[in-house]
Tab-separated table of C-alpha atoms in Angstrom:
chain	number	residue	atom	x	y	z
A	1	MET	CA	254.574	246.742	353.875
A	2	PRO	CA	254.134	244.653	350.662
A	3	SER	CA	254.615	246.540	347.488
A	4	ASP	CA	251.334	245.327	346.074
A	5	ASN	CA	249.326	247.206	348.772
A	6	SER	CA	247.919	243.900	350.170
A	7	ILE	CA	247.152	243.710	353.867
A	8	PRO	CA	249.927	242.092	355.889
A	9	ALA	CA	248.912	238.660	357.147
A	10	VAL	CA	249.515	239.807	360.754
A	11	ASP	CA	246.830	242.514	360.331
A	12	ALA	CA	244.366	240.488	358.328
A	13	ALA	CA	244.484	237.682	360.911
A	14	ALA	CA	243.824	240.154	363.719
A	15	PHE	CA	240.420	240.909	362.030
A	16	ALA	CA	239.287	237.330	361.697
A	17	PRO	CA	236.582	237.680	364.415
A	18	ALA	CA	236.124	241.392	363.564
A	19	ALA	CA	232.415	241.802	364.549
A	20	THR	CA	233.055	240.463	368.035
A	21	ASP	CA	236.281	242.487	368.502
A	22	PHE	CA	234.550	245.898	367.923
A	23	ALA	CA	233.766	247.834	371.082
A	24	PRO	CA	232.213	251.178	371.805
A	25	ALA	CA	234.827	254.009	372.093
A	26	ALA	CA	232.405	256.109	374.131
A	27	THR	CA	229.055	255.787	375.786
A	28	ASP	CA	227.070	257.918	373.441
A	29	ARG	CA	224.810	256.833	370.623
A	30	LEU	CA	224.575	259.359	367.748
A	31	GLU	CA	221.846	260.027	365.271
A	32	LEU	CA	224.159	260.487	362.347
A	33	GLY	CA	227.776	260.292	363.451
A	34	GLU	CA	230.325	260.950	360.685
A	35	GLY	CA	233.538	262.662	359.753
A	36	ILE	CA	235.832	261.087	362.200
A	37	ARG	CA	239.392	262.523	362.006
A	38	LEU	CA	242.766	262.007	363.858
A	39	LEU	CA	244.384	265.389	364.681
A	40	ASP	CA	248.130	266.091	364.967
A	41	ASP	CA	247.858	266.492	368.726
A	42	GLY	CA	246.412	262.889	369.088
A	43	ARG	CA	242.784	263.918	369.605
A	44	VAL	CA	240.070	262.247	367.492
A	45	VAL	CA	237.080	264.429	366.510
A	46	LEU	CA	233.841	263.689	364.823
A	47	VAL	CA	230.445	265.191	364.042
A	48	ASP	CA	226.778	264.281	364.647
A	49	ILE	CA	225.532	265.845	361.439
A	50	LEU	CA	221.939	266.666	361.967
A	51	THR	CA	222.376	267.934	365.575
A	52	GLY	CA	225.247	270.257	364.419
A	53	ARG	CA	227.655	268.986	367.053
A	54	LEU	CA	231.489	268.704	366.913
A	55	LEU	CA	232.719	266.131	369.402
A	56	ALA	CA	235.958	264.495	370.604
A	57	LEU	CA	236.576	261.011	371.766
A	58	PRO	CA	237.103	260.685	375.523
A	59	THR	CA	240.335	259.397	377.017
A	60	HIS	CA	238.458	256.680	378.825
A	61	ARG	CA	236.040	254.591	376.732
A	62	ASP	CA	233.443	254.297	379.556
A	63	ALA	CA	232.848	258.112	379.308
A	64	PRO	CA	230.706	260.190	376.934
A	65	LEU	CA	231.983	262.146	373.915
A	66	THR	CA	233.370	265.621	374.748
A	67	PRO	CA	231.408	268.558	373.100
A	68	LEU	CA	233.666	270.999	371.187
A	69	ALA	CA	231.109	273.103	369.360
A	70	GLN	CA	227.395	273.341	368.738
A	71	LEU	CA	226.016	274.909	365.568
A	72	GLY	CA	222.489	275.778	364.683
A	73	ASP	CA	222.817	274.071	361.288
A	74	PRO	CA	223.794	270.557	360.182
A	75	LEU	CA	227.568	270.060	360.487
A	76	GLY	CA	228.980	267.800	357.766
A	77	ALA	CA	232.671	267.624	358.709
A	78	VAL	CA	235.580	269.673	359.947
A	79	ALA	CA	239.289	270.168	359.130
A	80	PRO	CA	241.758	271.616	361.613
A	81	VAL	CA	243.122	275.066	361.026
A	82	GLY	CA	246.868	275.442	361.537
A	83	ARG	CA	248.122	274.035	364.847
A	84	GLY	CA	245.378	274.530	367.399
A	85	ASP	CA	243.782	277.411	365.659
A	86	GLY	CA	240.257	275.981	365.573
A	87	PHE	CA	238.393	274.388	362.700
A	88	LEU	CA	237.170	274.960	359.235
A	89	ALA	CA	233.695	273.367	358.893
A	90	ALA	CA	231.294	272.385	356.094
A	91	ALA	CA	228.021	273.384	357.755
A	92	GLY	CA	224.539	274.531	356.860
A	93	THR	CA	224.740	275.797	353.220
A	94	GLY	CA	228.291	276.913	353.295
A	95	LEU	CA	231.609	277.040	355.147
A	96	VAL	CA	232.213	278.095	358.733
A	97	ARG	CA	235.349	279.070	360.666
A	98	LEU	CA	235.376	277.970	364.341
A	99	ALA	CA	237.641	279.261	367.090
A	100	PRO	CA	239.533	276.808	369.342
A	101	ASP	CA	236.747	277.126	371.868
A	102	GLY	CA	234.120	276.240	369.349
A	103	SER	CA	232.645	279.738	368.932
A	104	LEU	CA	231.717	280.952	365.504
A	105	LEU	CA	234.253	283.279	363.867
A	106	ARG	CA	232.969	283.550	360.279
A	107	ALA	CA	230.418	281.911	358.037
A	108	THR	CA	229.376	282.098	354.415
A	109	THR	CA	226.507	280.723	352.394
A	110	LEU	CA	227.422	279.321	348.984
A	111	PRO	CA	225.039	281.111	346.535
A	112	ASP	CA	224.610	277.968	344.290
A	113	LEU	CA	222.997	276.183	347.310
A	114	GLU	CA	220.246	278.715	347.615
A	115	GLY	CA	216.759	277.949	346.291
A	116	PRO	CA	215.141	274.578	345.706
A	117	PRO	CA	215.741	271.788	346.450
A	118	ARG	CA	216.695	272.511	350.000
A	119	ARG	CA	220.396	271.499	350.424
A	120	ARG	CA	223.118	271.187	353.090
A	121	MET	CA	226.780	270.545	353.320
A	122	ASN	CA	227.956	266.939	353.819
A	123	ASP	CA	231.437	265.370	354.099
A	124	ALA	CA	234.584	267.453	353.662
A	125	VAL	CA	238.374	267.333	354.048
A	126	CYS	CA	241.539	269.376	353.461
A	127	ASP	CA	244.285	268.311	351.174
A	128	ARG	CA	248.016	268.772	352.018
A	129	GLN	CA	248.036	272.049	350.161
A	130	GLY	CA	245.475	273.524	352.584
A	131	ARG	CA	242.492	273.359	350.091
A	132	MET	CA	239.220	272.342	351.644
A	133	TRP	CA	237.046	269.992	349.450
A	134	ALA	CA	233.432	269.834	350.659
A	135	GLY	CA	230.363	268.019	349.280
A	136	SER	CA	226.794	269.310	349.253
A	137	MET	CA	223.495	267.409	348.728
A	138	ALA	CA	219.731	267.865	348.881
A	139	TYR	CA	218.017	266.919	352.104
A	140	ASP	CA	215.841	264.541	350.162
A	141	ALA	CA	218.817	263.228	348.186
A	142	ALA	CA	217.418	264.530	344.915
A	143	PRO	CA	219.344	262.978	342.057
A	144	GLY	CA	221.985	265.301	340.655
A	145	ALA	CA	221.487	268.079	343.186
A	146	GLY	CA	224.848	267.408	344.898
A	147	ALA	CA	228.235	268.912	344.182
A	148	VAL	CA	231.824	269.251	345.408
A	149	HIS	CA	233.142	272.681	346.301
A	150	ARG	CA	236.821	273.612	346.738
A	151	MET	CA	238.111	276.427	348.985
A	152	ASP	CA	241.575	277.497	347.994
A	153	PRO	CA	244.107	278.799	350.527
A	154	ASP	CA	243.277	282.415	349.494
A	155	GLY	CA	239.655	281.861	350.524
A	156	THR	CA	238.216	281.643	347.041
A	157	VAL	CA	235.461	278.992	346.741
A	158	VAL	CA	234.625	277.240	343.433
A	159	ARG	CA	232.272	274.444	342.515
A	160	VAL	CA	234.356	271.811	340.896
A	161	ILE	CA	232.053	268.758	340.344
A	162	ASP	CA	228.331	268.923	339.479
A	163	GLY	CA	225.614	266.280	339.124
A	164	LEU	CA	226.248	264.196	342.149
A	165	THR	CA	223.568	262.994	344.508
A	166	VAL	CA	225.103	262.088	347.884
A	167	PRO	CA	228.887	263.002	347.763
A	168	ASN	CA	231.015	261.446	350.526
A	169	GLY	CA	234.640	261.575	351.066
A	170	PRO	CA	236.779	263.070	349.625
A	171	ALA	CA	240.009	261.319	350.543
A	172	PHE	CA	243.493	261.728	349.025
A	173	SER	CA	246.312	259.364	348.115
A	174	PRO	CA	249.572	259.851	350.106
A	175	ASP	CA	251.255	261.761	347.278
A	176	GLY	CA	248.211	263.997	346.697
A	177	THR	CA	247.725	263.134	343.107
A	178	THR	CA	244.505	261.059	343.464
A	179	MET	CA	241.263	262.157	345.069
A	180	TYR	CA	238.712	259.458	345.959
A	181	LEU	CA	235.007	260.490	346.077
A	182	ALA	CA	231.926	258.422	346.725
A	183	ASP	CA	228.518	259.074	345.273
A	184	SER	CA	226.692	257.005	347.922
A	185	ALA	CA	223.430	257.074	346.034
A	186	LEU	CA	225.046	255.361	343.075
A	187	GLY	CA	227.023	252.898	345.125
A	188	THR	CA	230.171	254.110	343.482
A	189	VAL	CA	233.630	255.389	344.550
A	190	TYR	CA	235.489	257.340	341.923
A	191	ALA	CA	239.187	258.173	341.640
A	192	HIS	CA	240.185	261.490	340.167
A	193	ARG	CA	243.662	262.590	339.048
A	194	VAL	CA	244.634	265.850	340.915
A	195	ASP	CA	247.226	268.401	340.050
A	196	PRO	CA	248.627	269.208	343.466
A	197	ALA	CA	249.796	272.615	342.376
A	198	THR	CA	246.425	273.850	341.122
A	199	GLY	CA	243.774	271.415	342.491
A	200	THR	CA	242.536	270.769	338.932
A	201	LEU	CA	240.740	267.381	338.500
A	202	SER	CA	240.918	265.105	335.466
A	203	ASP	CA	240.794	261.488	334.295
A	204	ARG	CA	237.980	260.192	336.490
A	205	ARG	CA	237.709	256.442	336.804
A	206	VAL	CA	235.610	254.056	338.906
A	207	LEU	CA	237.592	252.596	341.803
A	208	PHE	CA	234.745	250.237	342.787
A	209	ARG	CA	230.967	250.037	342.412
A	210	LEU	CA	228.537	248.015	344.605
A	211	ALA	CA	225.634	246.116	343.226
A	212	PRO	CA	222.149	247.592	344.140
A	213	GLY	CA	220.961	246.313	347.581
A	214	THR	CA	224.425	245.476	348.872
A	215	GLY	CA	225.181	248.763	350.660
A	216	SER	CA	226.387	252.209	349.869
A	217	PRO	CA	229.962	253.577	350.185
A	218	ASP	CA	230.081	256.393	352.722
A	219	GLY	CA	233.003	258.039	354.436
A	220	MET	CA	236.545	256.870	353.757
A	221	THR	CA	240.211	257.268	354.535
A	222	VAL	CA	243.442	256.396	352.795
A	223	ASP	CA	246.260	254.686	354.766
A	224	ASP	CA	249.974	255.297	354.417
A	225	GLU	CA	250.231	252.555	351.790
A	226	GLY	CA	247.590	254.185	349.572
A	227	ARG	CA	244.763	251.664	350.407
A	228	VAL	CA	241.239	253.081	350.503
A	229	TRP	CA	239.142	252.140	353.585
A	230	SER	CA	235.461	252.755	353.002
A	231	ALA	CA	232.424	252.525	355.398
A	232	ILE	CA	229.595	250.648	353.709
A	233	TRP	CA	226.289	252.043	354.829
A	234	GLY	CA	223.478	249.479	355.073
A	235	ALA	CA	225.808	246.527	354.788
A	236	GLY	CA	227.503	246.748	358.233
A	237	GLU	CA	230.936	246.545	356.583
A	238	ILE	CA	234.305	248.264	356.158
A	239	ARG	CA	235.965	247.532	352.899
A	240	CYS	CA	239.668	248.028	352.125
A	241	HIS	CA	240.602	248.451	348.352
A	242	ALA	CA	243.889	248.725	346.674
A	243	PRO	CA	244.516	251.804	344.497
A	244	ASP	CA	243.567	249.837	341.439
A	245	GLY	CA	240.177	248.901	343.041
A	246	THR	CA	241.069	245.322	344.063
A	247	LEU	CA	239.127	244.342	347.248
A	248	LEU	CA	241.729	243.396	349.882
A	249	LEU	CA	239.697	243.007	353.071
A	250	THR	CA	236.050	243.077	354.260
A	251	LEU	CA	235.335	243.638	357.919
A	252	ALA	CA	231.943	242.958	359.529
A	253	VAL	CA	230.798	245.784	361.807
A	254	PRO	CA	228.174	245.152	364.611
A	255	ALA	CA	226.130	248.174	363.358
A	256	ALA	CA	224.074	248.348	360.214
A	257	GLN	CA	225.039	251.833	359.083
A	258	PRO	CA	228.783	252.582	359.385
A	259	THR	CA	229.465	256.128	358.103
A	260	SER	CA	233.191	256.942	358.359
A	261	VAL	CA	236.560	255.413	359.292
A	262	CYS	CA	239.780	256.573	360.983
A	263	LEU	CA	243.101	254.738	361.418
A	264	THR	CA	245.237	255.900	364.338
A	265	GLY	CA	248.025	253.253	364.185
A	266	SER	CA	246.604	251.346	367.191
A	267	GLU	CA	242.929	251.091	366.289
A	268	LEU	CA	240.382	251.377	363.542
A	269	LEU	CA	237.619	253.759	364.532
A	270	VAL	CA	234.204	253.684	362.921
A	271	THR	CA	231.286	256.136	363.286
A	272	THR	CA	227.777	254.705	362.789
A	273	ALA	CA	224.226	256.064	362.599
A	274	ARG	CA	220.774	255.387	363.996
A	275	TYR	CA	219.153	257.738	361.344
A	276	GLY	CA	216.071	256.210	359.694
A	277	MET	CA	216.094	252.998	361.757
A	278	GLU	CA	212.767	251.955	363.406
A	279	ALA	CA	214.473	249.637	365.883
A	280	PRO	CA	218.166	250.526	366.341
A	281	GLY	CA	220.394	247.813	367.788
A	282	PRO	CA	222.571	248.331	370.882
A	283	LEU	CA	225.528	249.553	368.805
A	284	ASP	CA	223.787	251.521	366.115
A	285	GLY	CA	224.924	255.098	366.451
A	286	ALA	CA	228.012	254.144	368.447
A	287	VAL	CA	231.614	255.082	367.745
A	288	LEU	CA	233.245	251.685	367.455
A	289	SER	CA	236.879	250.632	367.927
A	290	VAL	CA	238.880	247.560	367.013
A	291	PRO	CA	242.673	247.004	367.327
A	292	CYS	CA	244.498	247.721	364.083
A	293	ARG	CA	248.237	248.365	363.254
A	294	VAL	CA	247.628	250.081	359.932
A	295	THR	CA	248.687	253.754	359.950
A	296	ALA	CA	247.355	256.789	358.180
A	297	PRO	CA	248.242	260.453	358.186
A	298	ALA	CA	246.569	262.794	360.605
A	299	ALA	CA	243.923	265.155	359.103
A	300	ALA	CA	245.501	267.813	356.883
A	301	ALA	CA	245.023	271.295	358.107
A	302	ALA	CA	243.806	274.532	356.485
A	303	PRO	CA	246.127	277.540	356.756
A	304	SER	CA	246.009	279.539	359.941
A	305	GLY	CA	244.626	282.470	358.047
A	306	ALA	CA	241.887	280.412	356.491
A	307	GLY	CA	238.764	282.357	355.742
A	308	ILE	CA	236.095	282.719	353.021
A	309	HIS	CA	236.683	285.723	350.919
A	310	THR	CA	235.167	285.252	347.530
A	311	VAL	CA	232.777	282.763	345.958
A	312	ASN	CA	233.082	282.053	342.266
A	313	PRO	CA	230.383	279.687	341.088
A	314	GLN	CA	231.230	280.454	337.496
A	315	ALA	CA	234.745	279.006	337.673
A	316	PRO	CA	235.535	276.080	335.356
A	317	ARG	CA	234.246	272.713	336.636
A	318	ARG	CA	233.681	269.195	335.455
A	319	ASN	CA	230.420	267.232	335.475
A	320	SER	CA	230.219	263.935	337.204
């Protein structure tokens, strides 16, 4: 790979007719598909947030998604636990531990999400140290009502960023020293320095910001070369940025509301949504696939003993 993080010409050329190359990866159409993740065992999982469903891509693309779990609350995203030990989920107003068969093992409500405005968990991911980073937001996207919460490997949960509106991501650089986080309502993706040993955040900067009316950055992933791939809700695009924010590639997606992205080494997978659309198109709400050689790590896992033990909303935090 080039040392400047640019997209190799062989990959960029493969995307020239991107919108026509995308094809459905399953027969389903989701209301608010998001949180697509490659697991170590080769499976790809995703969520349909508002229906509370955890799903897996089928082996054959002319088949429906495979149900893995059904929750009674909105399901923002999951991270695997250990190797085949189930999932840790950001769901409802807290964090949930799911058994391998999808049954509920443990759940907690985060006390700082109680009371008005009505809130729910959104996107979430684990870092390589086994910490879960999970965003929360108001159902009505009230400005400043969102936050990011971190669950440490010992089960302690702290709120680490306040004052967000619609947090999406996070995603981490390959060396774990940078966390990327979108506030979709502001059209902005931030980069935070991370201390891998403690999870402490510092030195926030803007990675990129979209002009009003040009779309909102949603879910994202970081490839093995450190490039940030972001789904752009409302613009029907996937954008790839270098770690310094330089725009390297823009891919047209045949759905207006792409929500998250996943790189498997053989394809780029994109979840999309029909939510809020009066007249969805044929691929709105589909999970889409296009050939792609770019690689990214499989989803980081929480420790096998992951569980929520204490919640400390008074821990030190930084405002957005």
